[in-house]
């Protein structure tokens, strides 16, 4: 998985959307990220001290995108969240035009079908 700067991430995300315009999908995930790559061991039963990650000292946001077997990700710092979110929203708005429309077909168990018979 490639960890990119957020400008490069948005460019690559746009390319992913272009590749999957006719068929395929792009999965996006966002989660809180504290900078650790390995889990911390559990505290003993006697006293549990909250770690710096749970207190919210310096929060980051990890954003991942997956298209088939290609994966990209970026880490956005708390001070850059507003700038990134505006650019991210523009990328999503510009590439959500090829969604399929939902068809409302009536099935045999619908209320209207039962009333007519």
Short mmCIF file of N, CA and C in Angstrom, two decimals:
data_model
loop_
_atom_site.label_atom_id
_atom_site.label_comp_id
_atom_site.label_asym_id
_atom_site.label_seq_id
_atom_site.Cartn_x
_atom_site.Cartn_y
_atom_site.Cartn_z
N UNK A 1 0.85 -1.17 0.00
CA UNK A 1 0.00 0.00 0.00
C UNK A 1 0.89 1.23 0.00
N UNK A 2 0.63 2.12 -0.88
CA UNK A 2 1.43 3.33 -1.01
C UNK A 2 0.84 4.43 -0.14
N UNK A 3 1.66 5.00 0.75
CA UNK A 3 1.24 6.14 1.56
C UNK A 3 1.71 7.40 0.84
N UNK A 4 0.76 8.22 0.40
CA UNK A 4 1.06 9.40 -0.41
C UNK A 4 0.78 10.67 0.37
N UNK A 5 1.33 11.77 -0.09
CA UNK A 5 0.93 13.08 0.41
C UNK A 5 -0.51 13.31 -0.07
N UNK A 6 -1.23 14.19 0.62
CA UNK A 6 -2.66 14.25 0.29
C UNK A 6 -2.95 14.87 -1.07
N UNK A 7 -2.07 15.70 -1.63
CA UNK A 7 -2.29 16.20 -2.99
C UNK A 7 -2.13 15.08 -4.02
N UNK A 8 -1.09 14.26 -3.84
CA UNK A 8 -0.88 13.13 -4.74
C UNK A 8 -1.97 12.09 -4.57
N UNK A 9 -2.46 11.94 -3.33
CA UNK A 9 -3.56 11.00 -3.07
C UNK A 9 -4.81 11.40 -3.83
N UNK A 10 -5.14 12.69 -3.82
CA UNK A 10 -6.34 13.16 -4.52
C UNK A 10 -6.20 12.99 -6.03
N UNK A 11 -5.01 13.19 -6.57
CA UNK A 11 -4.78 12.98 -8.01
C UNK A 11 -4.94 11.50 -8.36
N UNK A 12 -4.37 10.64 -7.55
CA UNK A 12 -4.48 9.20 -7.81
C UNK A 12 -5.91 8.70 -7.60
N UNK A 13 -6.62 9.29 -6.65
CA UNK A 13 -8.02 8.93 -6.43
C UNK A 13 -8.86 9.31 -7.65
N UNK A 14 -8.58 10.45 -8.24
CA UNK A 14 -9.28 10.86 -9.46
C UNK A 14 -9.01 9.86 -10.59
N UNK A 15 -7.77 9.41 -10.71
CA UNK A 15 -7.44 8.40 -11.73
C UNK A 15 -8.18 7.09 -11.46
N UNK A 16 -8.30 6.71 -10.20
CA UNK A 16 -9.05 5.48 -9.86
C UNK A 16 -10.50 5.60 -10.28
N UNK A 17 -11.11 6.76 -10.01
CA UNK A 17 -12.50 6.96 -10.41
C UNK A 17 -12.64 6.92 -11.93
N UNK A 18 -11.70 7.46 -12.66
CA UNK A 18 -11.75 7.44 -14.12
C UNK A 18 -11.64 6.02 -14.66
N UNK A 19 -10.76 5.20 -14.05
CA UNK A 19 -10.60 3.82 -14.51
C UNK A 19 -11.84 2.98 -14.25
N UNK A 20 -12.57 3.27 -13.19
CA UNK A 20 -13.74 2.47 -12.84
C UNK A 20 -15.05 3.12 -13.28
N UNK A 21 -14.98 4.05 -14.21
CA UNK A 21 -16.19 4.75 -14.63
C UNK A 21 -17.21 3.81 -15.28
N UNK A 22 -16.76 2.87 -16.11
CA UNK A 22 -17.70 1.97 -16.78
C UNK A 22 -17.99 0.72 -15.96
N UNK A 23 -16.98 0.17 -15.32
CA UNK A 23 -17.21 -1.02 -14.50
C UNK A 23 -16.18 -1.04 -13.37
N UNK A 24 -16.60 -1.60 -12.25
CA UNK A 24 -15.72 -1.66 -11.10
C UNK A 24 -16.17 -0.72 -10.01
N UNK A 25 -15.42 -0.69 -8.93
CA UNK A 25 -15.78 0.17 -7.81
C UNK A 25 -14.53 0.61 -7.07
N UNK A 26 -14.69 1.68 -6.32
CA UNK A 26 -13.62 2.21 -5.47
C UNK A 26 -14.15 2.20 -4.05
N UNK A 27 -13.40 1.58 -3.14
CA UNK A 27 -13.77 1.55 -1.73
C UNK A 27 -12.95 2.59 -0.98
N UNK A 28 -13.61 3.40 -0.18
CA UNK A 28 -12.95 4.44 0.60
C UNK A 28 -13.19 4.20 2.07
N UNK A 29 -12.15 4.31 2.88
CA UNK A 29 -12.30 4.20 4.33
C UNK A 29 -11.56 5.34 5.00
N UNK A 30 -12.11 5.81 6.11
CA UNK A 30 -11.49 6.85 6.91
C UNK A 30 -11.50 6.39 8.36
N UNK A 31 -10.39 6.60 9.06
CA UNK A 31 -10.35 6.24 10.46
C UNK A 31 -9.34 7.10 11.20
N UNK A 32 -9.50 7.13 12.49
CA UNK A 32 -8.57 7.86 13.34
C UNK A 32 -7.24 7.12 13.37
N UNK A 33 -6.15 7.89 13.34
CA UNK A 33 -4.82 7.30 13.27
C UNK A 33 -3.93 8.01 14.28
N UNK A 34 -3.27 7.23 15.12
CA UNK A 34 -2.43 7.83 16.15
C UNK A 34 -0.94 7.70 15.85
N UNK A 35 -0.56 7.18 14.70
CA UNK A 35 0.83 7.10 14.32
C UNK A 35 1.51 5.79 14.65
N UNK A 36 0.82 4.91 15.33
CA UNK A 36 1.43 3.63 15.68
C UNK A 36 1.23 2.64 14.56
N UNK A 37 2.25 1.80 14.36
CA UNK A 37 2.12 0.73 13.38
C UNK A 37 2.02 -0.63 14.04
N UNK A 38 2.32 -0.70 15.34
CA UNK A 38 2.20 -1.94 16.10
C UNK A 38 1.29 -1.71 17.30
N UNK A 39 0.50 -2.70 17.69
CA UNK A 39 -0.38 -2.51 18.84
C UNK A 39 0.39 -2.45 20.15
N UNK A 40 -0.16 -1.71 21.10
CA UNK A 40 0.44 -1.65 22.43
C UNK A 40 -0.03 -2.84 23.25
N UNK A 41 0.81 -3.37 24.12
CA UNK A 41 0.35 -4.46 24.99
C UNK A 41 -0.66 -3.92 25.99
N UNK A 42 -1.55 -4.80 26.44
CA UNK A 42 -2.58 -4.40 27.39
C UNK A 42 -1.96 -4.10 28.75
N UNK A 43 -2.59 -3.19 29.46
CA UNK A 43 -2.11 -2.84 30.79
C UNK A 43 -2.51 -3.94 31.77
N UNK A 44 -1.84 -3.98 32.90
CA UNK A 44 -2.17 -5.00 33.92
C UNK A 44 -3.54 -4.71 34.51
N UNK A 45 -4.09 -5.67 35.24
CA UNK A 45 -5.44 -5.53 35.79
C UNK A 45 -5.53 -4.46 36.87
N UNK A 46 -4.42 -4.22 37.58
CA UNK A 46 -4.43 -3.30 38.71
C UNK A 46 -4.78 -1.87 38.34
N UNK A 47 -4.04 -1.26 37.49
CA UNK A 47 -4.29 0.14 37.13
C UNK A 47 -4.10 0.36 35.65
N UNK A 48 -5.05 0.97 35.06
CA UNK A 48 -4.94 1.24 33.62
C UNK A 48 -4.81 2.73 33.42
N UNK A 49 -3.74 3.14 32.82
CA UNK A 49 -3.49 4.54 32.50
C UNK A 49 -3.88 4.77 31.05
N UNK A 50 -4.66 5.81 30.75
CA UNK A 50 -4.99 6.07 29.35
C UNK A 50 -3.74 6.50 28.59
N UNK A 51 -3.58 5.95 27.41
CA UNK A 51 -2.41 6.28 26.60
C UNK A 51 -2.60 7.64 25.95
N UNK A 52 -1.54 8.15 25.36
CA UNK A 52 -1.60 9.45 24.69
C UNK A 52 -2.53 9.40 23.48
N UNK A 53 -2.65 8.21 22.87
CA UNK A 53 -3.51 8.08 21.69
C UNK A 53 -4.98 8.21 22.05
N UNK A 54 -5.38 7.70 23.22
CA UNK A 54 -6.78 7.77 23.60
C UNK A 54 -7.16 9.13 24.17
N UNK A 55 -6.19 9.91 24.62
CA UNK A 55 -6.51 11.22 25.17
C UNK A 55 -6.70 12.27 24.08
N UNK A 56 -6.27 11.99 22.87
CA UNK A 56 -6.50 12.91 21.75
C UNK A 56 -5.47 14.02 21.69
N UNK A 57 -4.23 13.73 22.04
CA UNK A 57 -3.19 14.75 22.04
C UNK A 57 -2.95 15.30 20.62
N UNK A 58 -2.65 14.44 19.68
CA UNK A 58 -2.38 14.88 18.31
C UNK A 58 -3.05 13.87 17.36
N UNK A 59 -4.24 14.21 16.90
CA UNK A 59 -5.01 13.27 16.09
C UNK A 59 -4.67 13.42 14.61
N UNK A 60 -4.68 12.32 13.92
CA UNK A 60 -4.52 12.28 12.48
C UNK A 60 -5.68 11.48 11.91
N UNK A 61 -5.87 11.59 10.61
CA UNK A 61 -6.91 10.83 9.93
C UNK A 61 -6.25 10.00 8.83
N UNK A 62 -6.48 8.70 8.86
CA UNK A 62 -5.95 7.79 7.85
C UNK A 62 -7.06 7.54 6.83
N UNK A 63 -6.77 7.81 5.57
CA UNK A 63 -7.76 7.63 4.51
C UNK A 63 -7.17 6.64 3.52
N UNK A 64 -7.96 5.60 3.22
CA UNK A 64 -7.52 4.56 2.30
C UNK A 64 -8.50 4.47 1.13
N UNK A 65 -7.95 4.13 -0.02
CA UNK A 65 -8.77 3.90 -1.21
C UNK A 65 -8.29 2.61 -1.86
N UNK A 66 -9.25 1.81 -2.33
CA UNK A 66 -8.91 0.53 -2.94
C UNK A 66 -9.72 0.36 -4.22
N UNK A 67 -9.02 -0.03 -5.27
CA UNK A 67 -9.65 -0.28 -6.57
C UNK A 67 -9.12 -1.62 -7.05
N UNK A 68 -9.90 -2.68 -6.90
CA UNK A 68 -9.42 -4.00 -7.29
C UNK A 68 -8.24 -4.40 -6.43
N UNK A 69 -7.05 -4.45 -7.01
CA UNK A 69 -5.88 -4.82 -6.23
C UNK A 69 -4.95 -3.63 -5.98
N UNK A 70 -5.30 -2.43 -6.41
CA UNK A 70 -4.48 -1.25 -6.17
C UNK A 70 -4.98 -0.54 -4.92
N UNK A 71 -4.05 -0.26 -3.99
CA UNK A 71 -4.39 0.39 -2.74
C UNK A 71 -3.52 1.63 -2.56
N UNK A 72 -4.15 2.72 -2.13
CA UNK A 72 -3.42 3.93 -1.79
C UNK A 72 -3.95 4.44 -0.46
N UNK A 73 -3.14 5.22 0.23
CA UNK A 73 -3.57 5.80 1.50
C UNK A 73 -2.84 7.10 1.74
N UNK A 74 -3.38 7.89 2.66
CA UNK A 74 -2.74 9.13 3.08
C UNK A 74 -3.08 9.39 4.53
N UNK A 75 -2.24 10.15 5.18
CA UNK A 75 -2.47 10.56 6.56
C UNK A 75 -2.61 12.08 6.56
N UNK A 76 -3.75 12.55 7.08
CA UNK A 76 -4.03 13.98 7.12
C UNK A 76 -3.91 14.44 8.56
N UNK A 77 -3.10 15.47 8.79
CA UNK A 77 -2.93 16.00 10.13
C UNK A 77 -4.11 16.88 10.51
N UNK A 78 -4.30 17.09 11.79
CA UNK A 78 -5.46 17.82 12.29
C UNK A 78 -5.53 19.24 11.74
N UNK A 79 -4.38 19.88 11.56
CA UNK A 79 -4.40 21.26 11.08
C UNK A 79 -4.76 21.36 9.60
N UNK A 80 -4.61 20.27 8.83
CA UNK A 80 -4.89 20.29 7.40
C UNK A 80 -6.23 19.67 7.03
N UNK A 81 -7.04 19.32 8.02
CA UNK A 81 -8.27 18.59 7.74
C UNK A 81 -9.25 19.42 6.91
N UNK A 82 -9.43 20.68 7.24
CA UNK A 82 -10.40 21.50 6.49
C UNK A 82 -10.00 21.68 5.03
N UNK A 83 -8.73 21.93 4.79
CA UNK A 83 -8.25 22.10 3.41
C UNK A 83 -8.40 20.80 2.63
N UNK A 84 -8.02 19.68 3.25
CA UNK A 84 -8.13 18.39 2.58
C UNK A 84 -9.59 18.03 2.33
N UNK A 85 -10.44 18.28 3.30
CA UNK A 85 -11.85 17.90 3.16
C UNK A 85 -12.52 18.65 2.02
N UNK A 86 -12.19 19.91 1.83
CA UNK A 86 -12.77 20.67 0.72
C UNK A 86 -12.32 20.10 -0.62
N UNK A 87 -11.03 19.77 -0.75
CA UNK A 87 -10.53 19.19 -2.00
C UNK A 87 -11.09 17.79 -2.21
N UNK A 88 -11.21 17.02 -1.15
CA UNK A 88 -11.76 15.66 -1.21
C UNK A 88 -13.22 15.69 -1.65
N UNK A 89 -13.99 16.63 -1.12
CA UNK A 89 -15.39 16.76 -1.49
C UNK A 89 -15.53 17.13 -2.97
N UNK A 90 -14.65 17.98 -3.48
CA UNK A 90 -14.70 18.34 -4.90
C UNK A 90 -14.39 17.15 -5.79
N UNK A 91 -13.44 16.30 -5.37
CA UNK A 91 -13.13 15.09 -6.15
C UNK A 91 -14.33 14.15 -6.16
N UNK A 92 -14.96 13.97 -5.02
CA UNK A 92 -16.13 13.08 -4.95
C UNK A 92 -17.29 13.61 -5.77
N UNK A 93 -17.56 14.91 -5.67
CA UNK A 93 -18.67 15.49 -6.42
C UNK A 93 -18.44 15.38 -7.92
N UNK A 94 -17.22 15.57 -8.35
CA UNK A 94 -16.91 15.51 -9.77
C UNK A 94 -16.94 14.11 -10.36
N UNK A 95 -16.83 13.09 -9.52
CA UNK A 95 -16.74 11.73 -10.04
C UNK A 95 -17.91 10.84 -9.65
N UNK A 96 -18.93 11.38 -9.06
CA UNK A 96 -20.10 10.58 -8.68
C UNK A 96 -21.21 10.66 -9.72
N UNK A 97 -20.88 11.02 -10.94
CA UNK A 97 -21.90 11.17 -11.97
C UNK A 97 -22.20 9.88 -12.71
N UNK A 98 -21.41 8.84 -12.52
CA UNK A 98 -21.64 7.60 -13.26
C UNK A 98 -22.30 6.53 -12.38
N UNK A 99 -22.99 6.94 -11.33
CA UNK A 99 -23.68 5.98 -10.47
C UNK A 99 -24.91 5.45 -11.17
N UNK A 100 -25.26 4.21 -10.88
CA UNK A 100 -26.44 3.62 -11.48
C UNK A 100 -27.68 4.08 -10.72
N UNK A 101 -28.75 4.29 -11.45
CA UNK A 101 -30.00 4.70 -10.82
C UNK A 101 -30.68 3.50 -10.20
N UNK A 102 -31.31 3.72 -9.08
CA UNK A 102 -32.03 2.66 -8.37
C UNK A 102 -33.38 2.45 -9.04
N UNK A 103 -33.69 1.21 -9.38
CA UNK A 103 -34.98 0.92 -10.01
C UNK A 103 -35.95 0.41 -8.96
N UNK A 104 -37.14 0.99 -8.95
CA UNK A 104 -38.18 0.60 -8.01
C UNK A 104 -39.17 -0.32 -8.69
N UNK A 105 -38.82 -1.58 -8.79
CA UNK A 105 -39.72 -2.54 -9.41
C UNK A 105 -40.58 -3.17 -8.32
N UNK A 106 -41.84 -3.28 -8.60
CA UNK A 106 -42.78 -3.85 -7.65
C UNK A 106 -42.71 -5.36 -7.73
N UNK A 107 -42.59 -5.98 -6.59
CA UNK A 107 -42.54 -7.44 -6.53
C UNK A 107 -43.91 -8.02 -6.26
N UNK A 108 -44.06 -9.34 -6.27
CA UNK A 108 -45.36 -9.96 -6.06
C UNK A 108 -45.87 -9.78 -4.62
N UNK A 109 -45.03 -9.47 -3.67
CA UNK A 109 -45.46 -9.33 -2.28
C UNK A 109 -45.77 -7.92 -1.87
N UNK A 110 -45.80 -6.97 -2.81
CA UNK A 110 -46.07 -5.59 -2.44
C UNK A 110 -47.54 -5.40 -2.14
N UNK A 111 -47.86 -4.37 -1.36
CA UNK A 111 -49.23 -4.09 -0.94
C UNK A 111 -50.12 -3.74 -2.12
N UNK A 112 -49.61 -2.92 -3.06
CA UNK A 112 -50.42 -2.51 -4.19
C UNK A 112 -50.78 -3.69 -5.08
N UNK A 113 -49.89 -4.65 -5.24
CA UNK A 113 -50.16 -5.81 -6.05
C UNK A 113 -51.23 -6.68 -5.39
N UNK A 114 -51.27 -6.74 -4.07
CA UNK A 114 -52.25 -7.55 -3.37
C UNK A 114 -53.62 -6.89 -3.45
N UNK A 115 -53.70 -5.56 -3.38
CA UNK A 115 -54.99 -4.85 -3.41
C UNK A 115 -55.68 -4.98 -4.76
N UNK A 116 -54.93 -5.06 -5.86
CA UNK A 116 -55.51 -5.12 -7.18
C UNK A 116 -56.15 -6.47 -7.47
N UNK A 117 -55.76 -7.52 -6.79
CA UNK A 117 -56.33 -8.85 -7.08
C UNK A 117 -57.49 -9.19 -6.24
#
